[in-house]
Coordinates of C-alpha atoms in Angstrom, one line a residue:
X1 CA -106.7 -82.6 -158.6
X2 CA -108.5 -81.1 -161.6
X3 CA -112.2 -80.8 -162.0
X4 CA -112.2 -79.4 -165.6
X5 CA -109.9 -79.1 -168.7
X6 CA -110.6 -76.0 -170.7
X7 CA -109.3 -75.1 -174.1
X8 CA -110.2 -72.6 -176.9
X9 CA -113.2 -73.0 -179.3
X10 CA -112.9 -73.0 -183.0
X11 CA -110.3 -74.8 -185.1
X12 CA -108.2 -77.4 -183.3
X13 CA -104.6 -78.5 -183.7
X14 CA -102.5 -81.4 -182.5
X15 CA -100.9 -79.2 -179.9
X16 CA -103.9 -78.6 -177.6
X17 CA -105.6 -81.9 -178.6
X18 CA -102.6 -83.9 -177.3
X19 CA -102.2 -81.6 -174.3
X20 CA -105.8 -82.2 -173.4
X21 CA -105.4 -85.9 -174.0
X22 CA -102.6 -86.2 -171.5
X23 CA -104.5 -84.3 -168.8
X24 CA -107.7 -86.3 -169.5
X25 CA -105.7 -89.6 -169.2
X26 CA -104.4 -88.4 -165.8
X27 CA -107.4 -86.7 -164.3
X28 CA -110.5 -88.2 -166.1
X29 CA -112.4 -84.9 -166.0
X30 CA -114.5 -83.2 -168.7
X31 CA -113.0 -81.1 -171.5
X32 CA -114.8 -77.8 -172.4
X33 CA -114.0 -75.7 -175.4
X34 CA -114.7 -72.0 -174.7
X35 CA -112.8 -68.8 -173.9
X36 CA -111.6 -68.8 -170.2
X37 CA -112.8 -66.3 -167.7
X38 CA -110.6 -64.7 -165.1
X39 CA -112.1 -67.1 -162.6
X40 CA -111.0 -70.0 -164.7
X41 CA -107.4 -68.7 -164.8
X42 CA -107.4 -68.2 -161.1
X43 CA -108.8 -71.7 -160.3
X44 CA -106.1 -74.4 -159.9
X45 CA -108.8 -77.0 -160.3
X46 CA -109.4 -75.8 -163.9
X47 CA -106.6 -76.6 -166.4
X48 CA -106.6 -73.8 -169.1
X49 CA -104.8 -75.2 -172.2
X50 CA -103.5 -73.2 -175.2
X51 CA -105.5 -70.1 -174.4
X52 CA -105.6 -67.4 -171.7
X53 CA -102.2 -65.8 -172.1
X54 CA -100.7 -67.4 -169.0
X55 CA -98.2 -70.1 -168.2
X56 CA -98.5 -70.9 -164.5
X57 CA -98.2 -74.7 -163.8
X58 CA -99.3 -74.1 -160.1
X59 CA -102.6 -72.9 -161.4
X60 CA -102.6 -75.4 -164.3
X61 CA -102.5 -72.7 -166.9
X62 CA -100.7 -73.9 -170.0
X63 CA -100.6 -71.2 -172.7
X64 CA -97.6 -70.3 -174.9
X65 CA -99.0 -67.5 -177.1
X66 CA -97.7 -64.8 -174.8
X67 CA -94.1 -65.8 -175.3
X68 CA -92.0 -63.5 -177.5
X69 CA -91.5 -64.2 -181.1
X70 CA -87.9 -65.3 -180.6
X71 CA -88.7 -67.7 -177.8
X72 CA -87.6 -71.3 -178.5
X73 CA -90.4 -73.3 -180.0
X74 CA -92.6 -74.7 -177.3
X75 CA -96.4 -75.3 -177.4
X76 CA -99.0 -76.1 -174.8
X77 CA -98.2 -79.8 -175.2
X78 CA -94.6 -79.0 -174.3
X79 CA -95.8 -77.1 -171.2
X80 CA -98.0 -80.0 -170.1
X81 CA -95.2 -82.5 -170.6
X82 CA -92.9 -80.3 -168.5
X83 CA -95.6 -80.2 -165.8
X84 CA -95.8 -84.0 -165.8
X85 CA -92.0 -84.4 -165.6
X86 CA -91.8 -86.1 -169.0
X87 CA -90.6 -83.4 -171.4
X88 CA -86.9 -84.2 -171.6
X89 CA -87.7 -87.9 -172.3
X90 CA -90.3 -86.9 -174.8
X91 CA -87.9 -84.5 -176.6
X92 CA -85.3 -87.3 -176.8
X93 CA -87.5 -90.2 -177.7
X94 CA -90.6 -88.8 -179.5
X95 CA -89.1 -87.8 -182.9
X96 CA -92.4 -86.1 -183.8
X97 CA -92.4 -83.7 -180.8
X98 CA -89.9 -81.1 -182.0
X99 CA -91.5 -80.7 -185.5
X100 CA -94.9 -80.4 -183.8
X101 CA -93.5 -77.6 -181.6
X102 CA -92.1 -75.8 -184.7
X103 CA -95.3 -76.3 -186.7
X104 CA -97.5 -74.9 -184.0
X105 CA -95.3 -71.9 -183.2
X106 CA -93.6 -71.1 -186.6
X107 CA -96.1 -72.4 -189.1
X108 CA -95.7 -74.8 -192.0
X109 CA -93.5 -72.7 -194.2
X110 CA -90.8 -72.1 -191.6
X111 CA -91.1 -75.6 -190.4
X112 CA -90.6 -77.1 -193.8
X113 CA -87.5 -74.9 -194.2
X114 CA -86.2 -76.0 -190.8
X115 CA -86.8 -79.7 -191.8
X116 CA -85.1 -79.2 -195.1
X117 CA -88.1 -80.4 -197.1
X118 CA -90.3 -78.9 -199.8
X119 CA -93.4 -77.1 -198.4
X120 CA -95.7 -79.5 -200.3
X121 CA -94.2 -82.5 -198.3
X122 CA -96.1 -81.2 -195.2
X123 CA -99.5 -81.8 -196.8
X124 CA -98.4 -85.2 -198.3
X125 CA -97.7 -86.4 -194.7
X126 CA -101.2 -85.5 -193.5
X127 CA -103.3 -88.5 -192.4
X128 CA -107.1 -88.8 -192.6
X129 CA -106.9 -90.1 -189.0
X130 CA -105.5 -86.8 -187.9
X131 CA -108.0 -84.8 -190.0
X132 CA -111.0 -86.7 -188.6
X133 CA -110.0 -86.6 -184.9
X134 CA -109.1 -82.9 -185.1
X135 CA -112.3 -82.0 -187.0
X136 CA -114.5 -83.9 -184.5
X137 CA -112.6 -82.3 -181.6
X138 CA -113.1 -78.8 -183.1
X139 CA -116.9 -79.4 -183.5
X140 CA -117.3 -80.5 -179.8
X141 CA -118.3 -77.9 -177.3
X142 CA -117.7 -80.3 -174.4
X143 CA -116.5 -83.9 -173.9
X144 CA -117.1 -86.1 -170.9
X145 CA -115.8 -89.5 -169.7
X146 CA -117.7 -92.3 -171.4
X147 CA -118.2 -90.5 -174.7
X148 CA -116.5 -92.1 -177.7
X149 CA -114.3 -89.2 -178.6
X150 CA -113.3 -88.5 -175.0
X151 CA -112.3 -92.1 -174.5
X152 CA -110.3 -92.0 -177.8
X153 CA -108.4 -89.0 -176.5
X154 CA -107.6 -90.7 -173.2
X155 CA -106.3 -93.7 -175.1
X156 CA -104.0 -91.4 -177.0
X157 CA -102.8 -89.7 -173.8
X158 CA -102.5 -92.9 -171.9
X159 CA -100.5 -94.6 -174.6
X160 CA -98.1 -91.6 -174.7
X161 CA -97.7 -91.7 -170.9
X162 CA -97.2 -95.5 -171.0
X163 CA -94.6 -95.2 -173.8
X164 CA -92.5 -92.6 -172.0
X165 CA -92.7 -94.2 -168.6
X166 CA -92.1 -97.8 -169.9
X167 CA -89.3 -96.6 -172.1
X168 CA -87.5 -94.9 -169.2
X169 CA -87.9 -98.2 -167.2
X170 CA -86.6 -100.2 -170.2
X171 CA -83.6 -97.8 -170.8
X172 CA -82.7 -98.3 -167.2
X173 CA -82.9 -102.1 -167.6
X174 CA -80.7 -102.0 -170.7
X175 CA -78.2 -99.8 -169.0
X176 CA -77.9 -102.1 -166.0
X177 CA -77.6 -105.3 -168.1
X178 CA -76.2 -104.6 -171.5
X179 CA -72.5 -105.0 -172.5
X180 CA -71.0 -102.9 -175.2
X181 CA -68.3 -104.9 -177.0
X182 CA -65.6 -102.7 -178.6
X183 CA -63.9 -103.7 -181.9
X184 CA -61.4 -101.9 -184.0
X185 CA -63.9 -99.9 -186.0
X186 CA -67.3 -100.5 -184.3
X187 CA -69.2 -101.6 -181.3
X188 CA -71.6 -104.5 -180.8
X189 CA -74.3 -104.4 -178.0
X190 CA -75.0 -107.7 -176.2
X191 CA -78.0 -108.0 -173.9
X192 CA -77.8 -111.2 -171.9
X193 CA -80.9 -113.3 -171.0
X194 CA -82.5 -112.4 -167.6
X195 CA -85.3 -113.9 -165.7
X196 CA -88.0 -113.1 -166.1
X197 CA -87.3 -112.2 -169.8
X198 CA -88.9 -108.9 -170.9
X199 CA -91.9 -109.2 -173.2
X200 CA -89.9 -107.5 -176.0
X201 CA -86.3 -108.2 -175.2
X202 CA -84.9 -105.9 -177.9
X203 CA -87.2 -102.9 -177.0
X204 CA -85.3 -99.8 -176.0
X205 CA -81.9 -100.9 -177.3
X206 CA -81.8 -98.4 -180.1
X207 CA -83.0 -95.6 -177.9
X208 CA -80.4 -96.6 -175.3
X209 CA -77.6 -96.4 -177.8
X210 CA -78.8 -92.9 -178.9
X211 CA -78.9 -91.8 -175.2
X212 CA -75.2 -92.8 -174.8
X213 CA -74.1 -91.4 -178.2
X214 CA -73.1 -94.9 -179.5
X215 CA -75.8 -95.3 -182.1
X216 CA -73.6 -94.4 -185.1
X217 CA -70.7 -96.6 -184.0
X218 CA -72.7 -99.7 -183.1
X219 CA -73.0 -102.2 -186.0
X220 CA -74.8 -105.1 -184.5
X221 CA -77.1 -106.1 -181.7
X222 CA -77.4 -109.4 -179.8
X223 CA -80.4 -110.0 -177.6
X224 CA -82.5 -112.8 -176.1
X225 CA -85.0 -114.5 -178.5
X226 CA -88.4 -114.2 -176.9
X227 CA -89.6 -117.2 -179.0
X228 CA -86.8 -119.5 -177.9
X229 CA -84.0 -120.2 -175.5
X230 CA -81.3 -118.6 -177.8
X231 CA -80.6 -115.2 -179.2
X232 CA -81.3 -112.9 -182.0
X233 CA -78.5 -111.2 -184.0
X234 CA -79.3 -108.2 -186.1
X235 CA -77.6 -105.3 -187.9
X236 CA -77.9 -101.9 -186.3
X237 CA -78.8 -99.0 -188.6
X238 CA -78.4 -101.5 -191.5
X239 CA -74.6 -101.6 -191.0
X240 CA -72.8 -103.2 -194.0
X241 CA -70.3 -104.8 -191.5
X242 CA -72.4 -107.8 -190.9
X243 CA -74.3 -110.2 -193.2
X244 CA -76.2 -112.9 -191.3
X245 CA -76.8 -115.0 -194.3
X246 CA -73.2 -116.1 -193.8
X247 CA -74.3 -118.1 -190.8
X248 CA -77.5 -119.5 -192.3
X249 CA -76.0 -123.0 -192.7
X250 CA -74.8 -123.3 -189.2
X251 CA -76.6 -126.2 -187.4
X252 CA -77.7 -124.0 -184.4
X253 CA -79.0 -121.1 -186.6
X254 CA -82.7 -121.8 -187.4
X255 CA -83.4 -118.6 -189.2
X256 CA -81.5 -116.1 -191.3
X257 CA -83.3 -113.4 -193.3
X258 CA -82.5 -113.5 -197.0
X259 CA -81.4 -109.9 -196.9
X260 CA -78.9 -110.6 -194.1
X261 CA -80.1 -108.2 -191.5
X262 CA -81.2 -110.6 -188.8
X263 CA -80.7 -114.2 -187.7
X264 CA -81.9 -116.4 -184.8
X265 CA -79.8 -119.0 -183.1
X266 CA -80.6 -121.6 -180.4
X267 CA -77.1 -121.1 -179.0
X268 CA -77.0 -119.7 -175.6
X269 CA -73.4 -119.8 -174.4
X270 CA -71.4 -116.7 -175.0
X271 CA -68.4 -118.2 -176.8
X272 CA -70.6 -119.7 -179.4
X273 CA -72.5 -116.5 -179.9
X274 CA -69.3 -114.6 -180.4
X275 CA -68.1 -117.3 -182.9
X276 CA -71.4 -116.8 -184.9
X277 CA -70.9 -113.1 -184.8
X278 CA -67.3 -113.5 -186.2
X279 CA -68.6 -115.7 -189.0
X280 CA -71.2 -113.1 -190.0
X281 CA -68.6 -110.3 -190.2
X282 CA -68.1 -109.1 -193.7

């Protein structure tokens, strides 16, 4: 168990802020912003984040600055996620993580080249939310549970933890229950209704298809409608192979978006759902 989270003073970045947020969400201990002492680095009850020149998870030391210049881009957030056993899922399902690693270790110019965007685009994507939280974190010498900024950081860390853990559970659920129908030139994923029905029945389907390398070949999704007893039908990746306005006049279809990307049906038997899918095929 930790008794303290320590990170460097001065300017702050998303890297150490998010790393501290995760540790604060798990351990609920104070965050102090100062240079570490040798005693801090040797104390396993003190997490030293983004400073100190050591990466030693057993001692809760999470710095990356001592890595060679050609080391793959990893930052202190990467190291904390590895320590928590969440890094692989985070790299796969948090699209923002890899750019954050590049930005922190390679800088904005190299990162913009790697992303294939103009350097000015990096500034255009900056948010006043980011600026304010980072600025306030930089000004703080210490943060303790109960203080507004500390609690905000723990919200951020807990939401990230919940997202990764819930998504892994959701992916396992989809893998156990979904059917992937194969057609001549595409796939359709069908997720049958289960009891109890998940709060968000379609959640995780897109990430599941990415995890099994079927995202680009899957054209449509069929999943339980959480507002009714039937199903939702939707295009995947805006595939042109299906237009659900084609079933808008069917008696058991109570909603079809005017742009054709989604429809809702009260039908629950599989033959009828397959018939509606066939009618929607362009």
